[in-house]
mmCIF file with all atom_site columns, C-alpha atoms in Angstrom:
data_model
loop_
_atom_site.group_PDB
_atom_site.id
_atom_site.type_symbol
_atom_site.label_atom_id
_atom_site.label_alt_id
_atom_site.label_comp_id
_atom_site.label_asym_id
_atom_site.label_entity_id
_atom_site.label_seq_id
_atom_site.pdbx_PDB_ins_code
_atom_site.Cartn_x
_atom_site.Cartn_y
_atom_site.Cartn_z
_atom_site.occupancy
_atom_site.B_iso_or_equiv
_atom_site.pdbx_formal_charge
_atom_site.auth_seq_id
_atom_site.auth_comp_id
_atom_site.auth_asym_id
_atom_site.auth_atom_id
_atom_site.pdbx_PDB_model_num
ATOM 1   C CA . MET A 1 1   ? 0.000   0.000  0.000   1.00 0.00 ? 7   MET A CA 1
ATOM 2   C CA . SER A 1 2   ? 1.386   3.395  -0.919  1.00 0.00 ? 8   SER A CA 1
ATOM 3   C CA . LEU A 1 3   ? 1.434   6.327  1.505   1.00 0.00 ? 9   LEU A CA 1
ATOM 4   C CA . PHE A 1 4   ? -1.091  8.168  -0.662  1.00 0.00 ? 10  PHE A CA 1
ATOM 5   C CA . GLN A 1 5   ? -3.504  5.240  -0.490  1.00 0.00 ? 11  GLN A CA 1
ATOM 6   C CA . ALA A 1 6   ? -3.022  4.894  3.270   1.00 0.00 ? 12  ALA A CA 1
ATOM 7   C CA . LEU A 1 7   ? -3.721  8.597  3.794   1.00 0.00 ? 13  LEU A CA 1
ATOM 8   C CA . TYR A 1 8   ? -6.621  9.121  1.373   1.00 0.00 ? 14  TYR A CA 1
ATOM 9   C CA . GLY A 1 9   ? -8.072  5.600  1.070   1.00 0.00 ? 15  GLY A CA 1
ATOM 10  C CA . TYR A 1 10  ? -7.822  5.292  -2.729  1.00 0.00 ? 16  TYR A CA 1
ATOM 11  C CA . GLN A 1 11  ? -5.160  4.819  -5.391  1.00 0.00 ? 17  GLN A CA 1
ATOM 12  C CA . PRO A 1 12  ? -3.400  7.968  -6.618  1.00 0.00 ? 18  PRO A CA 1
ATOM 13  C CA . PRO A 1 13  ? -4.346  9.151  -10.097 1.00 0.00 ? 19  PRO A CA 1
ATOM 14  C CA . HIS A 1 14  ? -2.009  8.065  -12.856 1.00 0.00 ? 20  HIS A CA 1
ATOM 15  C CA . LEU A 1 15  ? -0.520  11.096 -14.556 1.00 0.00 ? 21  LEU A CA 1
ATOM 16  C CA . ILE A 1 16  ? 1.634   9.250  -17.065 1.00 0.00 ? 22  ILE A CA 1
ATOM 17  C CA . SER A 1 17  ? -0.002  6.993  -19.593 1.00 0.00 ? 23  SER A CA 1
ATOM 18  C CA . PRO A 1 18  ? 2.083   4.981  -22.087 1.00 0.00 ? 24  PRO A CA 1
ATOM 19  C CA . ILE A 1 19  ? -0.406  5.446  -24.937 1.00 0.00 ? 25  ILE A CA 1
ATOM 20  C CA . PRO A 1 20  ? -1.908  8.874  -25.539 1.00 0.00 ? 26  PRO A CA 1
ATOM 21  C CA . PRO A 1 21  ? -5.584  8.332  -24.820 1.00 0.00 ? 27  PRO A CA 1
ATOM 22  C CA . THR A 1 22  ? -8.217  9.545  -27.235 1.00 0.00 ? 28  THR A CA 1
ATOM 23  C CA . THR A 1 23  ? -11.831 10.143 -26.445 1.00 0.00 ? 29  THR A CA 1
ATOM 24  C CA . SER A 1 24  ? -14.905 11.459 -28.186 1.00 0.00 ? 30  SER A CA 1
ATOM 25  C CA . VAL A 1 25  ? -15.750 13.863 -25.338 1.00 0.00 ? 31  VAL A CA 1
ATOM 26  C CA . ALA A 1 26  ? -14.228 17.246 -26.096 1.00 0.00 ? 32  ALA A CA 1
ATOM 27  C CA . SER A 1 27  ? -13.776 18.345 -22.475 1.00 0.00 ? 33  SER A CA 1
ATOM 28  C CA . VAL A 1 28  ? -11.913 15.135 -21.577 1.00 0.00 ? 34  VAL A CA 1
ATOM 29  C CA . GLU A 1 29  ? -9.714  15.502 -24.670 1.00 0.00 ? 35  GLU A CA 1
ATOM 30  C CA . PHE A 1 30  ? -8.939  19.114 -23.689 1.00 0.00 ? 36  PHE A CA 1
ATOM 31  C CA . TYR A 1 31  ? -8.128  18.009 -20.110 1.00 0.00 ? 37  TYR A CA 1
ATOM 32  C CA . LEU A 1 32  ? -5.736  15.297 -21.336 1.00 0.00 ? 38  LEU A CA 1
ATOM 33  C CA . GLN A 1 33  ? -3.953  17.734 -23.637 1.00 0.00 ? 39  GLN A CA 1
ATOM 34  C CA . GLU A 1 34  ? -3.592  20.288 -20.834 1.00 0.00 ? 40  GLU A CA 1
ATOM 35  C CA . ARG A 1 35  ? -2.271  17.567 -18.534 1.00 0.00 ? 41  ARG A CA 1
ATOM 36  C CA . ASN A 1 36  ? 0.352   16.523 -21.080 1.00 0.00 ? 42  ASN A CA 1
ATOM 37  C CA . VAL A 1 37  ? 1.447   20.145 -21.553 1.00 0.00 ? 43  VAL A CA 1
ATOM 38  C CA . MET A 1 38  ? 1.702   20.597 -17.773 1.00 0.00 ? 44  MET A CA 1
ATOM 39  C CA . LEU A 1 39  ? 3.741   17.398 -17.384 1.00 0.00 ? 45  LEU A CA 1
ATOM 40  C CA . GLN A 1 40  ? 6.108   18.527 -20.138 1.00 0.00 ? 46  GLN A CA 1
ATOM 41  C CA . LEU A 1 41  ? 6.583   21.913 -18.434 1.00 0.00 ? 47  LEU A CA 1
ATOM 42  C CA . LEU A 1 42  ? 7.257   20.202 -15.107 1.00 0.00 ? 48  LEU A CA 1
ATOM 43  C CA . ARG A 1 43  ? 9.851   17.907 -16.715 1.00 0.00 ? 49  ARG A CA 1
ATOM 44  C CA . GLU A 1 44  ? 11.614  20.872 -18.320 1.00 0.00 ? 50  GLU A CA 1
ATOM 45  C CA . ASP A 1 45  ? 11.668  22.817 -15.044 1.00 0.00 ? 51  ASP A CA 1
ATOM 46  C CA . LEU A 1 46  ? 13.004  19.808 -13.151 1.00 0.00 ? 52  LEU A CA 1
ATOM 47  C CA . ASP A 1 47  ? 15.733  19.264 -15.764 1.00 0.00 ? 53  ASP A CA 1
ATOM 48  C CA . LYS A 1 48  ? 16.679  22.947 -15.616 1.00 0.00 ? 54  LYS A CA 1
ATOM 49  C CA . ALA A 1 49  ? 16.843  22.912 -11.804 1.00 0.00 ? 55  ALA A CA 1
ATOM 50  C CA . GLN A 1 50  ? 18.843  19.691 -11.815 1.00 0.00 ? 56  GLN A CA 1
ATOM 51  C CA . SER A 1 51  ? 21.394  21.027 -14.289 1.00 0.00 ? 57  SER A CA 1
ATOM 52  C CA . ARG A 1 52  ? 21.727  24.253 -12.291 1.00 0.00 ? 58  ARG A CA 1
ATOM 53  C CA . MET A 1 53  ? 22.306  22.342 -9.056  1.00 0.00 ? 59  MET A CA 1
ATOM 54  C CA . LYS A 1 54  ? 24.860  20.101 -10.770 1.00 0.00 ? 60  LYS A CA 1
ATOM 55  C CA . PHE A 1 55  ? 26.696  23.124 -12.190 1.00 0.00 ? 61  PHE A CA 1
ATOM 56  C CA . PHE A 1 56  ? 27.102  24.766 -8.773  1.00 0.00 ? 62  PHE A CA 1
ATOM 57  C CA . ALA A 1 57  ? 28.015  21.482 -7.081  1.00 0.00 ? 63  ALA A CA 1
ATOM 58  C CA . ASP A 1 58  ? 30.674  20.722 -9.702  1.00 0.00 ? 64  ASP A CA 1
ATOM 59  C CA . LYS A 1 59  ? 32.025  24.255 -9.456  1.00 0.00 ? 65  LYS A CA 1
ATOM 60  C CA . THR A 1 60  ? 33.352  23.703 -5.921  1.00 0.00 ? 66  THR A CA 1
ATOM 61  C CA . ARG A 1 61  ? 34.080  19.987 -6.188  1.00 0.00 ? 67  ARG A CA 1
ATOM 62  C CA . SER A 1 62  ? 37.665  18.781 -6.170  1.00 0.00 ? 68  SER A CA 1
ATOM 63  C CA . ASP A 1 63  ? 38.500  15.225 -7.099  1.00 0.00 ? 69  ASP A CA 1
ATOM 64  C CA . ARG A 1 64  ? 40.931  13.683 -4.640  1.00 0.00 ? 70  ARG A CA 1
ATOM 65  C CA . GLU A 1 65  ? 42.433  10.240 -4.792  1.00 0.00 ? 71  GLU A CA 1
ATOM 66  C CA . PHE A 1 66  ? 44.958  8.674  -2.481  1.00 0.00 ? 72  PHE A CA 1
ATOM 67  C CA . ALA A 1 67  ? 46.986  5.502  -2.895  1.00 0.00 ? 73  ALA A CA 1
ATOM 68  C CA . VAL A 1 68  ? 47.565  2.936  -0.178  1.00 0.00 ? 74  VAL A CA 1
ATOM 69  C CA . GLY A 1 69  ? 50.601  4.064  1.790   1.00 0.00 ? 75  GLY A CA 1
ATOM 70  C CA . ASP A 1 70  ? 50.135  7.814  1.172   1.00 0.00 ? 76  ASP A CA 1
ATOM 71  C CA . LEU A 1 71  ? 50.243  10.188 4.099   1.00 0.00 ? 77  LEU A CA 1
ATOM 72  C CA . VAL A 1 72  ? 47.208  12.407 4.635   1.00 0.00 ? 78  VAL A CA 1
ATOM 73  C CA . PHE A 1 73  ? 46.018  14.944 7.149   1.00 0.00 ? 79  PHE A CA 1
ATOM 74  C CA . LEU A 1 74  ? 42.663  14.357 8.786   1.00 0.00 ? 80  LEU A CA 1
ATOM 75  C CA . LYS A 1 75  ? 40.148  17.160 9.325   1.00 0.00 ? 81  LYS A CA 1
ATOM 76  C CA . LEU A 1 76  ? 38.317  16.778 12.619  1.00 0.00 ? 82  LEU A CA 1
ATOM 77  C CA . GLN A 1 77  ? 36.404  18.968 15.007  1.00 0.00 ? 83  GLN A CA 1
ATOM 78  C CA . PRO A 1 78  ? 39.086  19.569 17.647  1.00 0.00 ? 84  PRO A CA 1
ATOM 79  C CA . TYR A 1 79  ? 36.676  19.871 20.562  1.00 0.00 ? 85  TYR A CA 1
ATOM 80  C CA . MET A 1 80  ? 34.977  16.602 19.598  1.00 0.00 ? 86  MET A CA 1
ATOM 81  C CA . GLN A 1 81  ? 38.035  14.396 19.044  1.00 0.00 ? 87  GLN A CA 1
ATOM 82  C CA . SER A 1 82  ? 40.147  14.619 22.173  1.00 0.00 ? 88  SER A CA 1
ATOM 83  C CA . SER A 1 83  ? 41.335  11.021 21.708  1.00 0.00 ? 89  SER A CA 1
ATOM 84  C CA . VAL A 1 84  ? 43.381  11.952 18.600  1.00 0.00 ? 90  VAL A CA 1
ATOM 85  C CA . ALA A 1 85  ? 45.153  14.971 20.076  1.00 0.00 ? 91  ALA A CA 1
ATOM 86  C CA . ILE A 1 86  ? 44.923  16.586 23.487  1.00 0.00 ? 92  ILE A CA 1
ATOM 87  C CA . ASN A 1 87  ? 44.740  20.385 23.466  1.00 0.00 ? 93  ASN A CA 1
ATOM 88  C CA . LYS A 1 88  ? 43.945  22.807 26.257  1.00 0.00 ? 94  LYS A CA 1
ATOM 89  C CA . ASN A 1 89  ? 42.471  25.534 24.082  1.00 0.00 ? 95  ASN A CA 1
ATOM 90  C CA . PHE A 1 90  ? 40.115  23.915 21.582  1.00 0.00 ? 96  PHE A CA 1
ATOM 91  C CA . LYS A 1 91  ? 39.267  27.109 19.768  1.00 0.00 ? 97  LYS A CA 1
ATOM 92  C CA . LEU A 1 92  ? 42.868  27.751 18.719  1.00 0.00 ? 98  LEU A CA 1
ATOM 93  C CA . SER A 1 93  ? 43.871  24.155 18.043  1.00 0.00 ? 99  SER A CA 1
ATOM 94  C CA . ALA A 1 94  ? 44.730  22.821 14.608  1.00 0.00 ? 100 ALA A CA 1
ATOM 95  C CA . LYS A 1 95  ? 42.022  21.999 12.081  1.00 0.00 ? 101 LYS A CA 1
ATOM 96  C CA . TYR A 1 96  ? 43.951  19.077 10.566  1.00 0.00 ? 102 TYR A CA 1
ATOM 97  C CA . PHE A 1 97  ? 45.562  16.239 12.510  1.00 0.00 ? 103 PHE A CA 1
ATOM 98  C CA . GLY A 1 98  ? 48.239  13.867 11.359  1.00 0.00 ? 104 GLY A CA 1
ATOM 99  C CA . PRO A 1 99  ? 49.781  12.887 9.030   1.00 0.00 ? 105 PRO A CA 1
ATOM 100 C CA . PHE A 1 100 ? 48.257  9.428  8.989   1.00 0.00 ? 106 PHE A CA 1
ATOM 101 C CA . LYS A 1 101 ? 48.936  6.547  6.622   1.00 0.00 ? 107 LYS A CA 1
ATOM 102 C CA . VAL A 1 102 ? 46.235  5.326  4.219   1.00 0.00 ? 108 VAL A CA 1
ATOM 103 C CA . LEU A 1 103 ? 45.674  1.620  4.844   1.00 0.00 ? 109 LEU A CA 1
ATOM 104 C CA . GLN A 1 104 ? 42.873  0.830  2.418   1.00 0.00 ? 110 GLN A CA 1
ATOM 105 C CA . ARG A 1 105 ? 40.578  2.425  -0.116  1.00 0.00 ? 111 ARG A CA 1
ATOM 106 C CA . ILE A 1 106 ? 36.951  1.587  0.572   1.00 0.00 ? 112 ILE A CA 1
ATOM 107 C CA . GLY A 1 107 ? 34.680  2.216  -2.381  1.00 0.00 ? 113 GLY A CA 1
ATOM 108 C CA . GLU A 1 108 ? 35.028  5.391  -4.435  1.00 0.00 ? 114 GLU A CA 1
ATOM 109 C CA . VAL A 1 109 ? 35.173  8.029  -1.711  1.00 0.00 ? 115 VAL A CA 1
ATOM 110 C CA . ALA A 1 110 ? 36.184  6.438  1.602   1.00 0.00 ? 116 ALA A CA 1
ATOM 111 C CA . TYR A 1 111 ? 39.585  5.586  3.036   1.00 0.00 ? 117 TYR A CA 1
ATOM 112 C CA . LYS A 1 112 ? 40.730  3.633  6.057   1.00 0.00 ? 118 LYS A CA 1
ATOM 113 C CA . LEU A 1 113 ? 43.528  5.325  8.011   1.00 0.00 ? 119 LEU A CA 1
ATOM 114 C CA . GLN A 1 114 ? 46.104  4.123  10.494  1.00 0.00 ? 120 GLN A CA 1
ATOM 115 C CA . LEU A 1 115 ? 45.343  6.227  13.559  1.00 0.00 ? 121 LEU A CA 1
ATOM 116 C CA . HIS A 1 116 ? 47.082  6.222  16.925  1.00 0.00 ? 122 HIS A CA 1
ATOM 117 C CA . VAL A 1 117 ? 46.575  3.177  19.128  1.00 0.00 ? 123 VAL A CA 1
ATOM 118 C CA . GLY A 1 118 ? 44.517  5.023  21.757  1.00 0.00 ? 124 GLY A CA 1
ATOM 119 C CA . SER A 1 119 ? 42.179  6.751  19.291  1.00 0.00 ? 125 SER A CA 1
ATOM 120 C CA . CYS A 1 120 ? 38.519  6.149  20.067  1.00 0.00 ? 126 CYS A CA 1
ATOM 121 C CA . ILE A 1 121 ? 37.093  7.033  16.656  1.00 0.00 ? 127 ILE A CA 1
ATOM 122 C CA . HIS A 1 122 ? 36.251  5.035  13.563  1.00 0.00 ? 128 HIS A CA 1
ATOM 123 C CA . LEU A 1 123 ? 39.104  4.424  11.110  1.00 0.00 ? 129 LEU A CA 1
ATOM 124 C CA . VAL A 1 124 ? 37.142  5.042  7.880   1.00 0.00 ? 130 VAL A CA 1
ATOM 125 C CA . PHE A 1 125 ? 36.778  8.626  6.625   1.00 0.00 ? 131 PHE A CA 1
ATOM 126 C CA . TYR A 1 126 ? 35.165  10.340 3.661   1.00 0.00 ? 132 TYR A CA 1
ATOM 127 C CA . VAL A 1 127 ? 37.560  11.846 1.112   1.00 0.00 ? 133 VAL A CA 1
ATOM 128 C CA . SER A 1 128 ? 36.420  15.414 1.873   1.00 0.00 ? 134 SER A CA 1
ATOM 129 C CA . GLN A 1 129 ? 37.858  15.052 5.387   1.00 0.00 ? 135 GLN A CA 1
ATOM 130 C CA . LEU A 1 130 ? 41.339  14.240 4.055   1.00 0.00 ? 136 LEU A CA 1
ATOM 131 C CA . LYS A 1 131 ? 44.117  16.462 2.751   1.00 0.00 ? 137 LYS A CA 1
ATOM 132 C CA . GLN A 1 132 ? 47.258  15.312 0.931   1.00 0.00 ? 138 GLN A CA 1
ATOM 133 C CA . HIS A 1 133 ? 50.494  15.472 2.957   1.00 0.00 ? 139 HIS A CA 1
ATOM 134 C CA . ILE A 1 134 ? 53.112  17.279 0.910   1.00 0.00 ? 140 ILE A CA 1
ATOM 135 C CA . GLY A 1 135 ? 56.719  16.823 1.901   1.00 0.00 ? 141 GLY A CA 1
ATOM 136 C CA . LEU A 1 136 ? 59.036  14.020 2.892   1.00 0.00 ? 142 LEU A CA 1
ATOM 137 C CA . LYS A 1 137 ? 57.492  10.599 3.251   1.00 0.00 ? 143 LYS A CA 1
ATOM 138 C CA . THR A 1 138 ? 57.845  10.019 6.981   1.00 0.00 ? 144 THR A CA 1
ATOM 139 C CA . THR A 1 139 ? 56.148  7.288  8.922   1.00 0.00 ? 145 THR A CA 1
ATOM 140 C CA . THR A 1 140 ? 53.456  8.069  11.447  1.00 0.00 ? 146 THR A CA 1
ATOM 141 C CA . MET A 1 141 ? 53.430  6.950  15.012  1.00 0.00 ? 147 MET A CA 1
ATOM 142 C CA . PRO A 1 142 ? 51.267  3.824  15.442  1.00 0.00 ? 148 PRO A CA 1
#
């Protein structure tokens, strides 16, 4: 049962028909033509809105990829993650922690990191929370 049927007690009207219906009643024919015009306008507006949203999302997007063994910095809320680094003044503490070694790539946009032994947070992070470590390849503390 659909939510519409549960709320109103009957099936929702079908707005999309595979075969354009024809009828001998002029008012019904006019209604069907108006409905098709309205559906076409709605599709065009949805496509326009979708392309606009995609344009602005792609404008600020940066593609990042890391290989296993790379060193990355991890962006965390400093006042939330006291198990990664202990700071007295949370407001002035660093935004990025690390560098940490990438252990595994999980899917397209997630990476598993090698954090400190006493860290009480999950090891898998989204790519937007990571930043490439530039410099000498040094090992992190386990």
